[in-house]
Amino acid sequence: MKVVVLTGAGISAESGVPTFRDADGLWEGHRVEDVATPEGFLADPELVLRFYDERRAALAHVGPNPAHVGLAALERVLGDDLMLVTQNIDDLHERAGSHRVVHMHGELLSSLCVRCGRRTPFQGDMLGAPPCGSCGKGDLRPDVVWFGEIPYHMDEIVDALVECDLFVSIGTSGAVYPAAGFVQQARAYGARTLELNLVASEGTHFFHEARHGRAGDLVPRWVDELVNP
Ligand code: BJW
Ligand code: ZN
């Protein structure tokens, strides 16, 4: 059986990584247009670099939770029949033991050269970092996908959505496209679809089945059901 799993901020919430859409519409005190758009970066690069430097530094203080661990166990059973697509830029899936994670919105631990486009593993602070080691001239920016930019690995993801038998969305609000549309794409091509989220997402009615609760409880239980029917 071919399975595509899409994860969002909710899967890392119990690890202590804040989600994006809280009640006051701010994201760790910032307007989304100021820190997650190319225009925001051009207007105030220092603010944006510091914002991502703080989130990168915070990775040292969090660890994977049972939901990440459950998906790593599923990869060991399904191998290449599982595609794990995450919108998250943290590395908690990898630290739980998943080896083939598709980071469609990029990664905190990677830099992108604004001049030559080279993507390079990155640790530490980007504010004040030397220019790109490849072209020697370009400034580095976070290797993340902001609003108005094209997410990574879209061809590979669409192929997997077309082919999968089961699509499972975990811990995502269904507010941001193209990820929010994956359920309809998978379903149109014949997949069964399942939502695992704390509350009903914006797209909950697109799923055949929705289970609501904490990812740390729901995911290990669902993996167990799938592996030991
Ligand atoms: C729990 C839990 C627990 C809590 N257990 N659950 C008008 C209509 C339609 C689309 C558009 C439009 N205008 C513009 C667009 C396109 C735009 C878009 O979607 N805008 C919307 C605002 C409408 N999209 C884009 O611009 C994208 N690019 C694009 O479309 O390019 C065109 C193209 C596409 C494909 C092929 C070719 C061309 C780019 C989007 C980039 C998003 N970037 C960000 C920042 C990334 C870097 C970073 O992290 O800083 O990605 S924004 C932010 O939102 C981040 C997230 O990955 C993303 C999704 O958030 P997520 O994960 O869903 O988090 P939350 O907080 O929203 O939800 C958490 C959920 O967890 C909640 O439901 C909780 O209940 C739940 N939860 N605790 C289980 N313990
Ligand atoms: Zn460069």
mmCIF file of C-alpha atoms and ligand atoms in Angstrom:
data_model
loop_
_atom_site.group_PDB
_atom_site.id
_atom_site.type_symbol
_atom_site.label_atom_id
_atom_site.label_comp_id
_atom_site.label_asym_id
_atom_site.label_seq_id
_atom_site.Cartn_x
_atom_site.Cartn_y
_atom_site.Cartn_z
ATOM 1 C CA MET A 1 0.000 0.000 0.000
ATOM 2 C CA LYS A 2 1.305 3.438 -0.980
ATOM 3 C CA VAL A 3 0.870 6.128 1.672
ATOM 4 C CA VAL A 4 1.469 9.882 1.580
ATOM 5 C CA VAL A 5 1.633 11.639 4.957
ATOM 6 C CA LEU A 6 1.546 15.445 5.148
ATOM 7 C CA THR A 7 2.596 17.040 8.431
ATOM 8 C CA GLY A 8 2.271 20.598 9.705
ATOM 9 C CA ALA A 9 3.114 22.638 12.775
ATOM 10 C CA GLY A 10 0.672 20.694 14.978
ATOM 11 C CA ILE A 11 2.880 17.596 14.925
ATOM 12 C CA SER A 12 5.697 19.551 16.566
ATOM 13 C CA ALA A 13 3.462 21.446 19.036
ATOM 14 C CA GLU A 14 3.839 18.843 21.796
ATOM 15 C CA SER A 15 7.622 19.094 21.340
ATOM 16 C CA GLY A 16 7.385 22.780 22.287
ATOM 17 C CA VAL A 17 7.650 24.303 18.796
ATOM 18 C CA PRO A 18 4.980 27.031 18.481
ATOM 19 C CA THR A 19 2.348 26.712 15.727
ATOM 20 C CA PHE A 20 1.671 29.607 13.340
ATOM 21 C CA ARG A 21 -1.939 30.641 13.562
ATOM 22 C CA ASP A 22 -2.681 31.595 17.125
ATOM 23 C CA ALA A 23 -5.682 33.580 18.339
ATOM 24 C CA ASP A 24 -4.303 37.102 17.810
ATOM 25 C CA GLY A 25 -3.115 36.400 14.240
ATOM 26 C CA LEU A 26 0.498 37.099 15.149
ATOM 27 C CA TRP A 27 3.331 34.682 14.758
ATOM 28 C CA GLU A 28 5.602 34.880 17.777
ATOM 29 C CA GLY A 29 4.752 38.574 17.956
ATOM 30 C CA HIS A 30 5.283 39.280 14.223
ATOM 31 C CA ARG A 31 2.896 39.914 11.364
ATOM 32 C CA VAL A 32 3.260 37.113 8.795
ATOM 33 C CA GLU A 33 3.813 39.653 5.973
ATOM 34 C CA ASP A 34 6.844 41.023 7.851
ATOM 35 C CA VAL A 35 8.696 37.740 8.349
ATOM 36 C CA ALA A 36 7.415 35.230 5.779
ATOM 37 C CA THR A 37 7.393 37.095 2.473
ATOM 38 C CA PRO A 38 10.209 38.118 0.089
ATOM 39 C CA GLU A 39 8.924 41.708 0.424
ATOM 40 C CA GLY A 40 9.293 41.573 4.218
ATOM 41 C CA PHE A 41 12.859 40.301 3.849
ATOM 42 C CA LEU A 42 13.777 43.095 1.404
ATOM 43 C CA ALA A 43 12.225 45.702 3.710
ATOM 44 C CA ASP A 44 13.969 44.536 6.897
ATOM 45 C CA PRO A 45 16.486 41.713 6.387
ATOM 46 C CA GLU A 46 17.849 42.022 9.939
ATOM 47 C CA LEU A 47 14.438 41.431 11.498
ATOM 48 C CA VAL A 48 13.833 38.366 9.318
ATOM 49 C CA LEU A 49 17.322 36.896 9.846
ATOM 50 C CA ARG A 50 17.015 37.374 13.625
ATOM 51 C CA PHE A 51 13.545 35.759 13.592
ATOM 52 C CA TYR A 52 14.903 32.638 11.861
ATOM 53 C CA ASP A 53 18.150 32.670 13.912
ATOM 54 C CA GLU A 54 16.026 32.487 17.073
ATOM 55 C CA ARG A 55 13.943 29.619 15.698
ATOM 56 C CA ARG A 56 17.121 27.785 14.599
ATOM 57 C CA ALA A 57 18.673 28.230 18.052
ATOM 58 C CA ALA A 58 15.468 26.973 19.692
ATOM 59 C CA LEU A 59 15.869 23.592 17.931
ATOM 60 C CA ALA A 60 18.533 22.721 20.512
ATOM 61 C CA HIS A 61 15.912 22.838 23.261
ATOM 62 C CA VAL A 62 13.266 20.592 21.693
ATOM 63 C CA GLY A 63 13.102 16.944 20.665
ATOM 64 C CA PRO A 64 10.826 14.607 18.721
ATOM 65 C CA ASN A 65 7.596 13.419 20.339
ATOM 66 C CA PRO A 66 5.682 10.108 19.959
ATOM 67 C CA ALA A 67 4.027 11.326 16.734
ATOM 68 C CA HIS A 68 7.408 11.830 15.003
ATOM 69 C CA VAL A 69 8.599 8.494 16.407
ATOM 70 C CA GLY A 70 5.457 6.733 15.119
ATOM 71 C CA LEU A 71 6.047 8.007 11.571
ATOM 72 C CA ALA A 72 9.688 6.875 11.677
ATOM 73 C CA ALA A 73 8.457 3.409 12.678
ATOM 74 C CA LEU A 74 6.022 3.483 9.743
ATOM 75 C CA GLU A 75 8.893 4.276 7.349
ATOM 76 C CA ARG A 76 10.755 1.203 8.612
ATOM 77 C CA VAL A 77 7.726 -0.949 7.665
ATOM 78 C CA LEU A 78 6.662 0.705 4.382
ATOM 79 C CA GLY A 79 10.058 1.830 3.038
ATOM 80 C CA ASP A 80 9.656 3.553 -0.330
ATOM 81 C CA ASP A 81 5.877 3.066 -0.195
ATOM 82 C CA LEU A 82 5.721 5.937 2.307
ATOM 83 C CA MET A 83 6.272 9.532 1.263
ATOM 84 C CA LEU A 84 6.517 11.809 4.304
ATOM 85 C CA VAL A 85 5.952 15.401 3.194
ATOM 86 C CA THR A 86 6.357 18.076 5.844
ATOM 87 C CA GLN A 87 5.557 21.770 5.778
ATOM 88 C CA ASN A 88 7.734 22.118 8.866
ATOM 89 C CA ILE A 89 11.230 23.547 8.697
ATOM 90 C CA ASP A 90 12.378 21.901 11.939
ATOM 91 C CA ASP A 91 14.391 18.654 11.883
ATOM 92 C CA LEU A 92 12.276 16.658 14.337
ATOM 93 C CA HIS A 93 11.231 13.982 11.816
ATOM 94 C CA GLU A 94 14.896 13.280 11.027
ATOM 95 C CA ARG A 95 15.819 13.243 14.710
ATOM 96 C CA ALA A 96 13.043 10.700 15.315
ATOM 97 C CA GLY A 97 14.637 8.417 12.677
ATOM 98 C CA SER A 98 12.829 9.247 9.408
ATOM 99 C CA HIS A 99 15.315 9.150 6.526
ATOM 100 C CA ARG A 100 13.299 10.299 3.516
ATOM 101 C CA VAL A 101 11.594 13.521 4.574
ATOM 102 C CA VAL A 102 10.368 15.861 1.838
ATOM 103 C CA HIS A 103 10.615 19.416 3.235
ATOM 104 C CA MET A 104 8.286 21.326 0.906
ATOM 105 C CA HIS A 105 8.731 24.657 2.787
ATOM 106 C CA GLY A 106 12.515 24.285 3.211
ATOM 107 C CA GLU A 107 14.647 23.788 6.309
ATOM 108 C CA LEU A 108 15.995 25.904 9.169
ATOM 109 C CA LEU A 109 19.316 24.058 8.947
ATOM 110 C CA SER A 110 19.967 25.162 5.371
ATOM 111 C CA SER A 111 20.941 28.462 3.743
ATOM 112 C CA LEU A 112 20.055 29.811 0.301
ATOM 113 C CA CYS A 113 22.341 32.213 -1.567
ATOM 114 C CA VAL A 114 20.333 35.160 -2.913
ATOM 115 C CA ARG A 115 22.790 35.474 -5.834
ATOM 116 C CA CYS A 116 23.603 31.961 -7.106
ATOM 117 C CA GLY A 117 20.777 29.993 -5.475
ATOM 118 C CA ARG A 118 23.137 27.471 -3.860
ATOM 119 C CA ARG A 119 21.561 25.586 -0.914
ATOM 120 C CA THR A 120 24.021 24.638 1.816
ATOM 121 C CA PRO A 121 23.668 22.994 5.261
ATOM 122 C CA PHE A 122 23.790 25.774 7.853
ATOM 123 C CA GLN A 123 24.135 25.971 11.652
ATOM 124 C CA GLY A 124 24.395 29.000 13.921
ATOM 125 C CA ASP A 125 23.392 32.583 13.169
ATOM 126 C CA MET A 126 22.820 33.968 9.671
ATOM 127 C CA LEU A 127 22.810 37.588 10.851
ATOM 128 C CA GLY A 128 26.431 38.672 10.354
ATOM 129 C CA ALA A 129 27.443 35.422 8.589
ATOM 130 C CA PRO A 130 29.991 35.630 5.730
ATOM 131 C CA PRO A 131 28.682 35.584 2.140
ATOM 132 C CA CYS A 132 28.009 32.420 0.146
ATOM 133 C CA GLY A 133 30.994 30.036 0.074
ATOM 134 C CA SER A 134 30.148 29.009 -3.474
ATOM 135 C CA CYS A 135 29.982 32.292 -5.442
ATOM 136 C CA GLY A 136 31.766 34.282 -2.713
ATOM 137 C CA LYS A 137 29.489 37.307 -3.197
ATOM 138 C CA GLY A 138 25.855 36.563 -2.452
ATOM 139 C CA ASP A 139 24.247 37.137 0.930
ATOM 140 C CA LEU A 140 22.641 34.148 2.601
ATOM 141 C CA ARG A 141 18.954 33.962 3.417
ATOM 142 C CA PRO A 142 16.966 31.276 5.235
ATOM 143 C CA ASP A 143 16.289 28.352 2.880
ATOM 144 C CA VAL A 144 12.553 28.485 3.499
ATOM 145 C CA VAL A 145 9.574 29.015 1.218
ATOM 146 C CA TRP A 146 7.786 32.282 1.856
ATOM 147 C CA PHE A 147 4.353 33.352 0.569
ATOM 148 C CA GLY A 148 4.484 33.935 -3.179
ATOM 149 C CA GLU A 149 7.416 31.510 -3.642
ATOM 150 C CA ILE A 150 7.145 28.043 -5.150
ATOM 151 C CA PRO A 151 7.380 25.159 -2.669
ATOM 152 C CA TYR A 152 10.112 22.561 -3.167
ATOM 153 C CA HIS A 153 9.679 19.056 -4.681
ATOM 154 C CA MET A 154 6.222 19.751 -6.147
ATOM 155 C CA ASP A 155 6.604 17.355 -9.114
ATOM 156 C CA GLU A 156 7.643 14.493 -6.863
ATOM 157 C CA ILE A 157 4.788 15.239 -4.424
ATOM 158 C CA VAL A 158 2.119 15.427 -7.136
ATOM 159 C CA ASP A 159 3.310 12.088 -8.575
ATOM 160 C CA ALA A 160 2.987 10.502 -5.128
ATOM 161 C CA LEU A 161 -0.493 12.001 -4.586
ATOM 162 C CA VAL A 162 -1.654 10.532 -7.887
ATOM 163 C CA GLU A 163 -0.318 7.087 -7.019
ATOM 164 C CA CYS A 164 -1.117 6.759 -3.326
ATOM 165 C CA ASP A 165 -3.805 4.545 -1.786
ATOM 166 C CA LEU A 166 -3.975 6.524 1.459
ATOM 167 C CA PHE A 167 -3.361 10.219 2.208
ATOM 168 C CA VAL A 168 -3.039 11.302 5.831
ATOM 169 C CA SER A 169 -2.816 14.921 6.973
ATOM 170 C CA ILE A 170 -1.440 15.516 10.474
ATOM 171 C CA GLY A 171 -1.408 18.759 12.482
ATOM 172 C CA THR A 172 -2.062 21.299 9.765
ATOM 173 C CA SER A 173 -4.729 23.993 9.630
ATOM 174 C CA GLY A 174 -5.415 23.568 5.901
ATOM 175 C CA ALA A 175 -5.034 27.334 5.428
ATOM 176 C CA VAL A 176 -1.962 27.414 3.172
ATOM 177 C CA TYR A 177 -1.837 26.223 -0.432
ATOM 178 C CA PRO A 178 -0.714 24.166 -2.256
ATOM 179 C CA ALA A 179 -0.489 21.788 0.765
ATOM 180 C CA ALA A 180 -4.133 22.498 1.689
ATOM 181 C CA GLY A 181 -5.187 21.133 -1.715
ATOM 182 C CA PHE A 182 -3.342 17.810 -1.485
ATOM 183 C CA VAL A 183 -6.347 16.051 0.064
ATOM 184 C CA GLN A 184 -8.552 16.898 -2.922
ATOM 185 C CA GLN A 185 -5.841 15.872 -5.391
ATOM 186 C CA ALA A 186 -5.231 12.523 -3.680
ATOM 187 C CA ARG A 187 -8.960 11.858 -3.334
ATOM 188 C CA ALA A 188 -9.636 12.712 -6.984
ATOM 189 C CA TYR A 189 -7.141 10.005 -7.951
ATOM 190 C CA GLY A 190 -8.786 7.396 -5.718
ATOM 191 C CA ALA A 191 -6.960 7.573 -2.387
ATOM 192 C CA ARG A 192 -8.670 7.159 0.962
ATOM 193 C CA THR A 193 -8.070 10.294 3.029
ATOM 194 C CA LEU A 194 -7.683 10.756 6.796
ATOM 195 C CA GLU A 195 -7.189 13.857 8.940
ATOM 196 C CA LEU A 196 -5.451 13.669 12.341
ATOM 197 C CA ASN A 197 -5.615 17.102 13.992
ATOM 198 C CA LEU A 198 -6.331 18.721 17.331
ATOM 199 C CA VAL A 199 -9.524 20.302 15.961
ATOM 200 C CA ALA A 200 -11.352 20.225 12.620
ATOM 201 C CA SER A 201 -9.110 21.906 10.023
ATOM 202 C CA GLU A 202 -10.384 24.358 7.395
ATOM 203 C CA GLY A 203 -10.532 21.474 4.916
ATOM 204 C CA THR A 204 -11.857 18.797 7.259
ATOM 205 C CA HIS A 205 -14.922 18.140 5.055
ATOM 206 C CA PHE A 206 -12.643 17.040 2.177
ATOM 207 C CA PHE A 207 -11.491 13.973 4.137
ATOM 208 C CA HIS A 208 -13.224 10.569 4.240
ATOM 209 C CA GLU A 209 -12.423 10.409 7.964
ATOM 210 C CA ALA A 210 -11.213 12.873 10.594
ATOM 211 C CA ARG A 211 -9.962 12.097 14.087
ATOM 212 C CA HIS A 212 -9.446 14.959 16.494
ATOM 213 C CA GLY A 213 -6.999 14.987 19.387
ATOM 214 C CA ARG A 214 -3.303 15.367 20.129
ATOM 215 C CA ALA A 215 -0.912 14.106 17.473
ATOM 216 C CA GLY A 216 1.170 12.390 20.167
ATOM 217 C CA ASP A 217 -1.844 10.186 20.959
ATOM 218 C CA LEU A 218 -3.479 9.831 17.530
ATOM 219 C CA VAL A 219 -0.437 9.098 15.362
ATOM 220 C CA PRO A 220 1.062 6.129 17.276
ATOM 221 C CA ARG A 221 -2.451 4.605 17.515
ATOM 222 C CA TRP A 222 -3.058 5.028 13.762
ATOM 223 C CA VAL A 223 0.386 3.625 12.866
ATOM 224 C CA ASP A 224 -0.295 0.618 15.071
ATOM 225 C CA GLU A 225 -3.668 0.039 13.327
ATOM 226 C CA LEU A 226 -2.033 0.216 9.906
ATOM 227 C CA VAL A 227 0.895 -2.046 10.732
ATOM 228 C CA ASN A 228 -1.082 -4.604 12.805
ATOM 229 C CA PRO A 229 -4.543 -4.728 11.144
HETATM 230 C C1 BJW B 1 -2.332 20.074 16.660
HETATM 231 C C2 BJW B 1 -1.715 20.086 17.885
HETATM 232 C C3 BJW B 1 -1.444 18.854 18.447
HETATM 233 C C4 BJW B 1 -1.996 22.109 17.354
HETATM 234 N N1 BJW B 1 -1.751 17.745 17.782
HETATM 235 N N2 BJW B 1 -2.651 18.967 16.011
HETATM 236 C C5 BJW B 1 -5.747 32.792 -2.219
HETATM 237 C C6 BJW B 1 -6.338 31.542 -2.287
HETATM 238 C C7 BJW B 1 -5.550 30.378 -2.357
HETATM 239 C C8 BJW B 1 -4.156 30.450 -2.335
HETATM 240 C C9 BJW B 1 -3.581 31.706 -2.267
HETATM 241 C C10 BJW B 1 -4.362 32.857 -2.218
HETATM 242 N N3 BJW B 1 -3.527 33.931 -2.145
HETATM 243 C C11 BJW B 1 -2.247 33.485 -2.136
HETATM 244 C C12 BJW B 1 -2.275 32.127 -2.217
HETATM 245 C C13 BJW B 1 -1.094 31.212 -2.228
HETATM 246 C C14 BJW B 1 -0.420 31.170 -0.860
HETATM 247 C C15 BJW B 1 -1.456 30.825 0.212
HETATM 248 O O1 BJW B 1 -1.799 29.673 0.427
HETATM 249 N N4 BJW B 1 -1.940 31.812 0.931
HETATM 250 C C16 BJW B 1 -2.975 31.574 1.962
HETATM 251 C C17 BJW B 1 -2.756 32.521 3.121
HETATM 252 C C18 BJW B 1 -4.332 31.693 1.324
HETATM 253 N N5 BJW B 1 0.595 30.124 -0.937
HETATM 254 C C19 BJW B 1 1.812 30.385 -1.373
HETATM 255 O O2 BJW B 1 2.186 31.508 -1.670
HETATM 256 C C20 BJW B 1 2.721 29.184 -1.542
HETATM 257 N N6 BJW B 1 3.260 29.179 -2.869
HETATM 258 C C21 BJW B 1 2.487 28.990 -3.945
HETATM 259 O O3 BJW B 1 1.291 28.799 -3.880
HETATM 260 O O4 BJW B 1 3.212 28.987 -5.116
HETATM 261 C C22 BJW B 1 2.498 28.750 -6.337
HETATM 262 C C23 BJW B 1 2.784 27.357 -6.826
HETATM 263 C C24 BJW B 1 2.433 26.275 -6.055
HETATM 264 C C25 BJW B 1 2.683 24.978 -6.512
HETATM 265 C C26 BJW B 1 3.277 24.785 -7.723
HETATM 266 C C27 BJW B 1 3.645 25.883 -8.501
HETATM 267 C C28 BJW B 1 3.389 27.178 -8.045
HETATM 268 C C29 BJW B 1 3.876 29.242 -0.551
HETATM 269 C C30 BJW B 1 3.411 29.057 0.858
HETATM 270 C C31 BJW B 1 4.583 29.203 1.808
HETATM 271 C C32 BJW B 1 4.165 29.078 3.265
HETATM 272 N N7 BJW B 1 5.267 29.407 4.079
HETATM 273 C C33 BJW B 1 5.156 29.276 5.539
HETATM 274 C C34 BJW B 1 6.468 29.773 6.158
HETATM 275 C C35 BJW B 1 7.586 28.740 5.907
HETATM 276 C C36 BJW B 1 8.822 29.049 6.661
HETATM 277 C C37 BJW B 1 8.602 29.066 8.140
HETATM 278 O O5 BJW B 1 8.189 28.062 8.736
HETATM 279 O O6 BJW B 1 8.876 30.110 8.704
HETATM 280 O O7 BJW B 1 4.929 27.896 5.900
HETATM 281 S S1 BJW B 1 3.718 30.095 6.236
HETATM 282 C C38 BJW B 1 3.374 28.864 7.446
HETATM 283 O O8 BJW B 1 2.114 28.204 7.147
HETATM 284 C C39 BJW B 1 4.455 27.792 7.256
HETATM 285 C C40 BJW B 1 3.673 26.534 7.459
HETATM 286 O O9 BJW B 1 4.378 25.431 6.892
HETATM 287 C C41 BJW B 1 2.369 26.835 6.785
HETATM 288 C C42 BJW B 1 1.236 25.954 7.209
HETATM 289 O O10 BJW B 1 0.964 26.089 8.564
HETATM 290 P P1 BJW B 1 0.491 24.828 9.390
HETATM 291 O O11 BJW B 1 1.573 23.837 9.468
HETATM 292 O O12 BJW B 1 -0.799 24.343 8.892
HETATM 293 O O13 BJW B 1 0.371 25.456 10.879
HETATM 294 P P2 BJW B 1 -0.879 26.169 11.575
HETATM 295 O O14 BJW B 1 -0.353 26.867 12.770
HETATM 296 O O15 BJW B 1 -1.684 26.950 10.614
HETATM 297 O O16 BJW B 1 -1.823 24.968 12.032
HETATM 298 C C43 BJW B 1 -1.438 24.052 13.028
HETATM 299 C C44 BJW B 1 -2.559 23.034 13.187
HETATM 300 O O17 BJW B 1 -2.131 22.066 14.144
HETATM 301 C C45 BJW B 1 -3.870 23.644 13.715
HETATM 302 O O18 BJW B 1 -4.959 23.155 12.944
HETATM 303 C C46 BJW B 1 -3.961 23.123 15.150
HETATM 304 O O19 BJW B 1 -5.274 22.848 15.573
HETATM 305 C C47 BJW B 1 -3.173 21.839 15.049
HETATM 306 N N8 BJW B 1 -2.547 21.428 16.306
HETATM 307 N N9 BJW B 1 -1.548 21.429 18.279
HETATM 308 C C48 BJW B 1 -2.388 17.870 16.562
HETATM 309 N N10 BJW B 1 -0.837 18.774 19.671
HETATM 310 ZN ZN ZN B 2 26.189 32.144 -3.981
#
